[in-house]
Amino acid sequence: MGILNPCYLKRRARKWWPYIVVLVFLIIGYYKGLFSQLSSYSSDSYEEEPRAILKEVFSLKRQVKLMRSVIKRYSIPETEYSDVLLPTIYVISPTYARPHQKAELTRLKNVFLHIPALHWILVEDASHKSQLVSDFLKLSDITFTHLHHSTPDDWKLKDKMRETQTVSVWPVGLVGGVMVERPQVSIDDQTKSHVTGWLTGWKPNRPFATDMAGFAVNLSFLLKKSKAEFSLTSKIGYLESDFLEKLITMDQLEPKAKLCTKVYVWHTRTEKPNMKDEERLRNAGKPTDEGIEV
């Protein structure tokens, strides 16, 4: 009850009034400075800027809150935290065992690491998953799916050159002034085919009008032909033809590259290819690359 005594209150007030006065001055000074600061932002040059900044901050806070809720709801891996709002890119890469396999996979991985929201599907051409690829993917820091499946034997690419029994031939692109010099192949039935000549722009009447890059010879077959050699007396452009004449006849040639319908060999230089004879043959209605991609 003593604390409510008027005399007691007066004594307390006389004791604390200097502090109260100082506190009031401090409060007035604080608000005076605040009001002056706010008045400075009322000018046209500063009025809109703080509002725009605050609006952007509040927008970012809402986005962060939304991202955290999505991460929690769908248990998204930590590696994808920054990309939850992006559509995922799925990259499918076939691969097979070879000495430089890991080097090429590493090069791909280093590219994919720069791409947000990417899922790498790696398919091994094998009967089972290899330990090399499994370990590589686990340490890749990329979201991945590891699969395997062997390519059927009848789908596998066949060698062009390796199975040569005597002399094999194929087209050569960008040579002799034309888009492609190529053997002309006749197909008697589904199992028998033979070379009947060459479609070429330069000296088409040569017995074997082929380029040096357009044929391969089986070594065992060559060693049986003691007279076969490249002659220094051959006319310009006839070196290949003279050599093949000592080895084989036209009907014994083995057409490769899908019966000479595919180009796997090109003559390339650091200059524009000369197409003068191609233009001449096109004007005559005989384009060398008709029906074949060079």
CSV table of C-alpha atoms in Angstrom, one decimal:
chain,number,residue,atom,x,y,z
A,1,MET,CA,0.0,0.0,0.0
A,2,GLY,CA,3.0,2.3,0.7
A,3,ILE,CA,3.9,2.4,-2.9
A,4,LEU,CA,0.6,4.1,-3.8
A,5,ASN,CA,1.1,6.8,-1.1
A,6,PRO,CA,1.1,10.3,-2.9
A,7,CYS,CA,3.9,11.6,-0.8
A,8,TYR,CA,6.0,8.6,-1.7
A,9,LEU,CA,5.3,9.1,-5.4
A,10,LYS,CA,6.3,12.7,-5.3
A,11,ARG,CA,9.6,11.8,-3.7
A,12,ARG,CA,10.3,9.2,-6.3
A,13,ALA,CA,9.4,11.6,-9.1
A,14,ARG,CA,11.8,14.3,-7.7
A,15,LYS,CA,14.5,11.7,-7.6
A,16,TRP,CA,14.1,10.4,-11.2
A,17,TRP,CA,12.9,13.5,-13.1
A,18,PRO,CA,16.4,14.4,-14.5
A,19,TYR,CA,16.7,10.9,-16.0
A,20,ILE,CA,13.2,11.2,-17.5
A,21,VAL,CA,14.1,14.6,-19.1
A,22,VAL,CA,17.2,13.2,-20.6
A,23,LEU,CA,15.3,10.2,-22.0
A,24,VAL,CA,12.7,12.4,-23.5
A,25,PHE,CA,15.3,14.5,-25.3
A,26,LEU,CA,17.0,11.4,-26.6
A,27,ILE,CA,13.6,10.0,-28.0
A,28,ILE,CA,12.9,13.4,-29.6
A,29,GLY,CA,16.3,13.6,-31.2
A,30,TYR,CA,16.0,10.0,-32.5
A,31,TYR,CA,12.6,10.6,-34.1
A,32,LYS,CA,13.7,14.0,-35.4
A,33,GLY,CA,16.6,12.3,-37.3
A,34,LEU,CA,14.4,9.6,-38.5
A,35,PHE,CA,11.8,12.0,-39.8
A,36,SER,CA,14.5,14.0,-41.6
A,37,GLN,CA,15.9,10.9,-43.2
A,38,LEU,CA,12.4,9.8,-44.4
A,39,SER,CA,11.9,13.3,-45.7
A,40,SER,CA,15.1,13.0,-47.7
A,41,TYR,CA,13.7,9.9,-49.5
A,42,SER,CA,10.6,11.8,-50.4
A,43,SER,CA,12.3,13.4,-53.4
A,44,ASP,CA,11.7,12.0,-56.8
A,45,SER,CA,15.2,10.6,-57.2
A,46,TYR,CA,15.0,8.3,-54.1
A,47,GLU,CA,11.4,7.7,-53.5
A,48,GLU,CA,10.9,4.7,-55.8
A,49,GLU,CA,14.3,3.0,-55.4
A,50,PRO,CA,13.9,1.7,-51.8
A,51,ARG,CA,10.4,0.4,-52.6
A,52,ALA,CA,11.7,-1.5,-55.7
A,53,ILE,CA,14.5,-3.0,-53.6
A,54,LEU,CA,12.1,-4.1,-50.8
A,55,LYS,CA,9.7,-5.5,-53.4
A,56,GLU,CA,12.6,-7.6,-54.9
A,57,VAL,CA,13.7,-8.8,-51.5
A,58,PHE,CA,10.2,-9.9,-50.5
A,59,SER,CA,9.8,-11.7,-53.9
A,60,LEU,CA,13.1,-13.6,-53.4
A,61,LYS,CA,12.1,-14.6,-49.9
A,62,ARG,CA,8.8,-16.1,-51.3
A,63,GLN,CA,10.8,-18.0,-53.9
A,64,VAL,CA,13.2,-19.4,-51.4
A,65,LYS,CA,10.3,-20.5,-49.2
A,66,LEU,CA,8.6,-22.2,-52.2
A,67,MET,CA,11.8,-24.0,-53.2
A,68,ARG,CA,12.4,-25.3,-49.7
A,69,SER,CA,8.8,-26.7,-49.6
A,70,VAL,CA,9.3,-28.4,-53.0
A,71,ILE,CA,12.6,-29.9,-51.9
A,72,LYS,CA,11.1,-31.2,-48.7
A,73,ARG,CA,8.0,-32.6,-50.4
A,74,TYR,CA,9.7,-34.5,-53.2
A,75,SER,CA,13.0,-35.4,-51.4
A,76,ILE,CA,15.0,-33.8,-54.2
A,77,PRO,CA,18.8,-34.6,-54.1
A,78,GLU,CA,21.1,-31.9,-52.8
A,79,THR,CA,22.9,-31.7,-56.1
A,80,GLU,CA,19.7,-30.3,-57.7
A,81,TYR,CA,18.8,-27.8,-55.0
A,82,SER,CA,19.4,-24.8,-57.3
A,83,ASP,CA,17.5,-26.3,-60.2
A,84,VAL,CA,14.2,-27.5,-58.8
A,85,LEU,CA,12.1,-25.1,-60.9
A,86,LEU,CA,13.8,-26.1,-64.3
A,87,PRO,CA,12.6,-28.8,-66.6
A,88,THR,CA,15.0,-31.8,-66.6
A,89,ILE,CA,17.1,-32.6,-69.7
A,90,TYR,CA,17.5,-36.3,-70.2
A,91,VAL,CA,20.7,-37.2,-72.1
A,92,ILE,CA,21.0,-40.8,-73.4
A,93,SER,CA,24.6,-41.9,-74.2
A,94,PRO,CA,25.5,-45.3,-75.5
A,95,THR,CA,29.0,-46.6,-74.7
A,96,TYR,CA,31.2,-49.7,-75.0
A,97,ALA,CA,34.5,-50.9,-73.6
A,98,ARG,CA,37.6,-49.6,-75.2
A,99,PRO,CA,41.0,-48.2,-74.1
A,100,HIS,CA,39.8,-44.5,-74.3
A,101,GLN,CA,36.3,-45.1,-72.9
A,102,LYS,CA,36.8,-43.5,-69.5
A,103,ALA,CA,38.6,-40.5,-71.1
A,104,GLU,CA,35.6,-39.8,-73.4
A,105,LEU,CA,33.1,-40.3,-70.6
A,106,THR,CA,35.1,-37.8,-68.5
A,107,ARG,CA,35.0,-35.3,-71.3
A,108,LEU,CA,31.2,-35.6,-71.5
A,109,LYS,CA,30.8,-35.5,-67.7
A,110,ASN,CA,32.8,-32.2,-67.5
A,111,VAL,CA,30.4,-30.7,-70.1
A,112,PHE,CA,27.3,-32.0,-68.3
A,113,LEU,CA,28.4,-30.6,-64.9
A,114,HIS,CA,27.8,-27.1,-66.3
A,115,ILE,CA,24.2,-27.8,-67.3
A,116,PRO,CA,21.5,-27.5,-64.6
A,117,ALA,CA,18.7,-30.0,-64.1
A,118,LEU,CA,20.3,-32.7,-66.3
A,119,HIS,CA,19.8,-36.5,-65.9
A,120,TRP,CA,22.4,-38.7,-67.6
A,121,ILE,CA,21.2,-42.1,-68.9
A,122,LEU,CA,24.3,-44.2,-69.8
A,123,VAL,CA,23.7,-47.4,-71.7
A,124,GLU,CA,26.6,-49.9,-72.0
A,125,ASP,CA,26.8,-52.1,-75.0
A,126,ALA,CA,27.5,-55.2,-73.0
A,127,SER,CA,25.9,-58.3,-71.3
A,128,HIS,CA,26.4,-56.7,-67.9
A,129,LYS,CA,27.4,-53.4,-66.2
A,130,SER,CA,31.1,-52.9,-66.0
A,131,GLN,CA,32.8,-51.9,-62.8
A,132,LEU,CA,34.7,-49.1,-64.5
A,133,VAL,CA,31.5,-47.3,-65.6
A,134,SER,CA,29.7,-48.0,-62.3
A,135,ASP,CA,32.5,-46.5,-60.3
A,136,PHE,CA,32.8,-43.6,-62.7
A,137,LEU,CA,29.1,-42.6,-62.4
A,138,LYS,CA,29.1,-42.9,-58.6
A,139,LEU,CA,31.9,-40.3,-58.5
A,140,SER,CA,30.5,-38.1,-61.3
A,141,ASP,CA,28.3,-35.7,-59.1
A,142,ILE,CA,25.6,-36.1,-61.8
A,143,THR,CA,22.1,-37.6,-61.5
A,144,PHE,CA,22.3,-40.7,-63.6
A,145,THR,CA,20.7,-44.0,-64.6
A,146,HIS,CA,23.0,-46.9,-65.6
A,147,LEU,CA,21.7,-49.4,-68.1
A,148,HIS,CA,23.2,-52.2,-70.3
A,149,HIS,CA,22.2,-54.1,-73.4
A,150,SER,CA,24.2,-55.9,-76.0
A,151,THR,CA,23.8,-54.9,-79.6
A,152,PRO,CA,22.5,-57.9,-81.7
A,153,ASP,CA,25.1,-59.4,-84.0
A,154,ASP,CA,23.2,-58.6,-87.1
A,155,TRP,CA,23.0,-54.9,-86.1
A,156,LYS,CA,26.7,-54.5,-85.5
A,157,LEU,CA,28.8,-52.5,-88.1
A,158,LYS,CA,30.9,-54.7,-90.2
A,159,ASP,CA,34.5,-53.9,-91.2
A,160,LYS,CA,35.1,-52.4,-94.5
A,161,MET,CA,38.5,-53.4,-95.3
A,162,ARG,CA,39.5,-56.1,-92.7
A,163,GLU,CA,37.7,-59.0,-94.4
A,164,THR,CA,39.4,-58.5,-97.8
A,165,GLN,CA,40.2,-61.9,-99.4
A,166,THR,CA,41.9,-60.6,-102.6
A,167,VAL,CA,41.4,-56.9,-103.5
A,168,SER,CA,38.6,-54.8,-102.2
A,169,VAL,CA,37.4,-51.4,-103.5
A,170,TRP,CA,35.2,-48.6,-102.4
A,171,PRO,CA,34.2,-45.0,-103.2
A,172,VAL,CA,36.5,-42.0,-102.5
A,173,GLY,CA,35.0,-38.5,-102.0
A,174,LEU,CA,36.4,-35.2,-103.2
A,175,VAL,CA,39.0,-36.5,-105.6
A,176,GLY,CA,39.8,-36.1,-109.3
A,177,GLY,CA,37.7,-33.0,-109.7
A,178,VAL,CA,34.4,-34.7,-108.8
A,179,MET,CA,32.3,-35.2,-105.7
A,180,VAL,CA,33.1,-38.9,-105.6
A,181,GLU,CA,35.0,-41.5,-107.7
A,182,ARG,CA,33.4,-44.9,-107.2
A,183,PRO,CA,33.2,-48.4,-108.6
A,184,GLN,CA,30.1,-49.3,-110.5
A,185,VAL,CA,28.6,-52.5,-109.1
A,186,SER,CA,26.3,-55.0,-110.8
A,187,ILE,CA,24.2,-57.3,-108.6
A,188,ASP,CA,23.3,-60.6,-110.2
A,189,ASP,CA,21.3,-61.9,-107.3
A,190,GLN,CA,21.1,-61.2,-103.6
A,191,THR,CA,24.5,-63.0,-102.9
A,192,LYS,CA,26.5,-62.3,-106.0
A,193,SER,CA,27.9,-58.9,-107.0
A,194,HIS,CA,30.8,-57.7,-109.1
A,195,VAL,CA,32.5,-54.5,-110.2
A,196,THR,CA,31.8,-53.6,-113.9
A,197,GLY,CA,33.7,-50.3,-114.1
A,198,TRP,CA,34.3,-46.9,-112.5
A,199,LEU,CA,32.4,-43.6,-112.5
A,200,THR,CA,35.2,-41.0,-112.5
A,201,GLY,CA,35.9,-37.6,-114.1
A,202,TRP,CA,39.5,-38.2,-115.0
A,203,LYS,CA,40.6,-40.9,-117.5
A,204,PRO,CA,37.5,-43.1,-117.0
A,205,ASN,CA,38.9,-45.6,-119.6
A,206,ARG,CA,41.8,-46.7,-117.3
A,207,PRO,CA,41.5,-50.5,-116.7
A,208,PHE,CA,41.2,-49.8,-113.0
A,209,ALA,CA,40.2,-46.2,-112.7
A,210,THR,CA,40.6,-45.9,-108.9
A,211,ASP,CA,42.5,-43.7,-106.5
A,212,MET,CA,45.3,-45.0,-104.3
A,213,ALA,CA,42.9,-44.6,-101.3
A,214,GLY,CA,40.2,-46.6,-103.0
A,215,PHE,CA,41.4,-50.1,-102.6
A,216,ALA,CA,43.0,-52.6,-100.2
A,217,VAL,CA,45.0,-55.8,-100.9
A,218,ASN,CA,45.1,-59.0,-98.8
A,219,LEU,CA,48.8,-59.5,-97.9
A,220,SER,CA,48.8,-63.3,-98.3
A,221,PHE,CA,47.2,-62.8,-101.7
A,222,LEU,CA,49.8,-60.1,-102.7
A,223,LEU,CA,52.7,-62.3,-101.7
A,224,LYS,CA,51.6,-65.0,-104.2
A,225,LYS,CA,51.8,-62.5,-107.0
A,226,SER,CA,55.6,-62.1,-107.5
A,227,LYS,CA,55.2,-59.7,-110.5
A,228,ALA,CA,53.0,-57.2,-108.7
A,229,GLU,CA,54.7,-53.9,-108.0
A,230,PHE,CA,54.4,-50.2,-108.3
A,231,SER,CA,56.3,-49.3,-111.5
A,232,LEU,CA,58.3,-46.1,-111.9
A,233,THR,CA,57.6,-46.3,-115.6
A,234,SER,CA,53.8,-46.0,-115.3
A,235,LYS,CA,52.2,-42.9,-116.9
A,236,ILE,CA,50.9,-40.2,-114.6
A,237,GLY,CA,47.6,-41.3,-113.1
A,238,TYR,CA,48.1,-45.0,-114.1
A,239,LEU,CA,50.2,-46.2,-111.2
A,240,GLU,CA,47.2,-47.8,-109.4
A,241,SER,CA,45.8,-49.3,-112.6
A,242,ASP,CA,49.1,-50.8,-113.7
A,243,PHE,CA,49.6,-52.3,-110.2
A,244,LEU,CA,46.1,-53.9,-110.0
A,245,GLU,CA,46.3,-55.3,-113.5
A,246,LYS,CA,49.2,-57.5,-112.3
A,247,LEU,CA,47.1,-58.7,-109.3
A,248,ILE,CA,43.5,-59.3,-110.4
A,249,THR,CA,40.7,-59.1,-112.9
A,250,MET,CA,37.8,-56.8,-112.7
A,251,ASP,CA,35.2,-59.5,-111.9
A,252,GLN,CA,37.4,-60.7,-108.9
A,253,LEU,CA,37.2,-57.3,-107.1
A,254,GLU,CA,35.4,-57.2,-103.8
A,255,PRO,CA,33.1,-54.2,-103.5
A,256,LYS,CA,32.9,-52.9,-100.0
A,257,ALA,CA,31.1,-49.9,-98.2
A,258,LYS,CA,27.6,-51.3,-98.8
A,259,LEU,CA,28.3,-52.4,-102.4
A,260,CYS,CA,30.1,-49.0,-103.0
A,261,THR,CA,27.1,-46.9,-102.0
A,262,LYS,CA,28.7,-45.3,-98.9
A,263,VAL,CA,31.6,-42.9,-98.7
A,264,TYR,CA,34.0,-43.6,-95.8
A,265,VAL,CA,37.2,-42.1,-97.4
A,266,TRP,CA,37.8,-38.5,-98.5
A,267,HIS,CA,40.6,-36.6,-100.0
A,268,THR,CA,40.7,-33.4,-97.9
A,269,ARG,CA,43.1,-30.5,-98.0
A,270,THR,CA,43.2,-27.0,-96.7
A,271,GLU,CA,41.8,-25.7,-100.0
A,272,LYS,CA,38.5,-25.7,-101.8
A,273,PRO,CA,38.0,-28.9,-103.8
A,274,ASN,CA,38.1,-28.6,-107.6
A,275,MET,CA,34.7,-29.4,-109.0
A,276,LYS,CA,35.3,-28.6,-112.7
A,277,ASP,CA,34.7,-32.1,-113.9
A,278,GLU,CA,31.7,-32.5,-111.6
A,279,GLU,CA,30.1,-29.5,-113.3
A,280,ARG,CA,30.8,-31.0,-116.7
A,281,LEU,CA,29.3,-34.4,-115.8
A,282,ARG,CA,26.3,-32.7,-114.2
A,283,ASN,CA,25.6,-30.8,-117.4
A,284,ALA,CA,25.8,-34.2,-119.3
A,285,GLY,CA,23.2,-35.6,-116.8
A,286,LYS,CA,25.8,-37.8,-115.0
A,287,PRO,CA,26.3,-36.4,-111.5
A,288,THR,CA,28.7,-38.7,-109.7
A,289,ASP,CA,26.9,-38.3,-106.3
A,290,GLU,CA,23.4,-39.2,-107.5
A,291,GLY,CA,21.9,-41.5,-104.9
A,292,ILE,CA,24.9,-41.4,-102.6
A,293,GLU,CA,25.8,-39.0,-99.8
A,294,VAL,CA,29.3,-37.6,-99.9
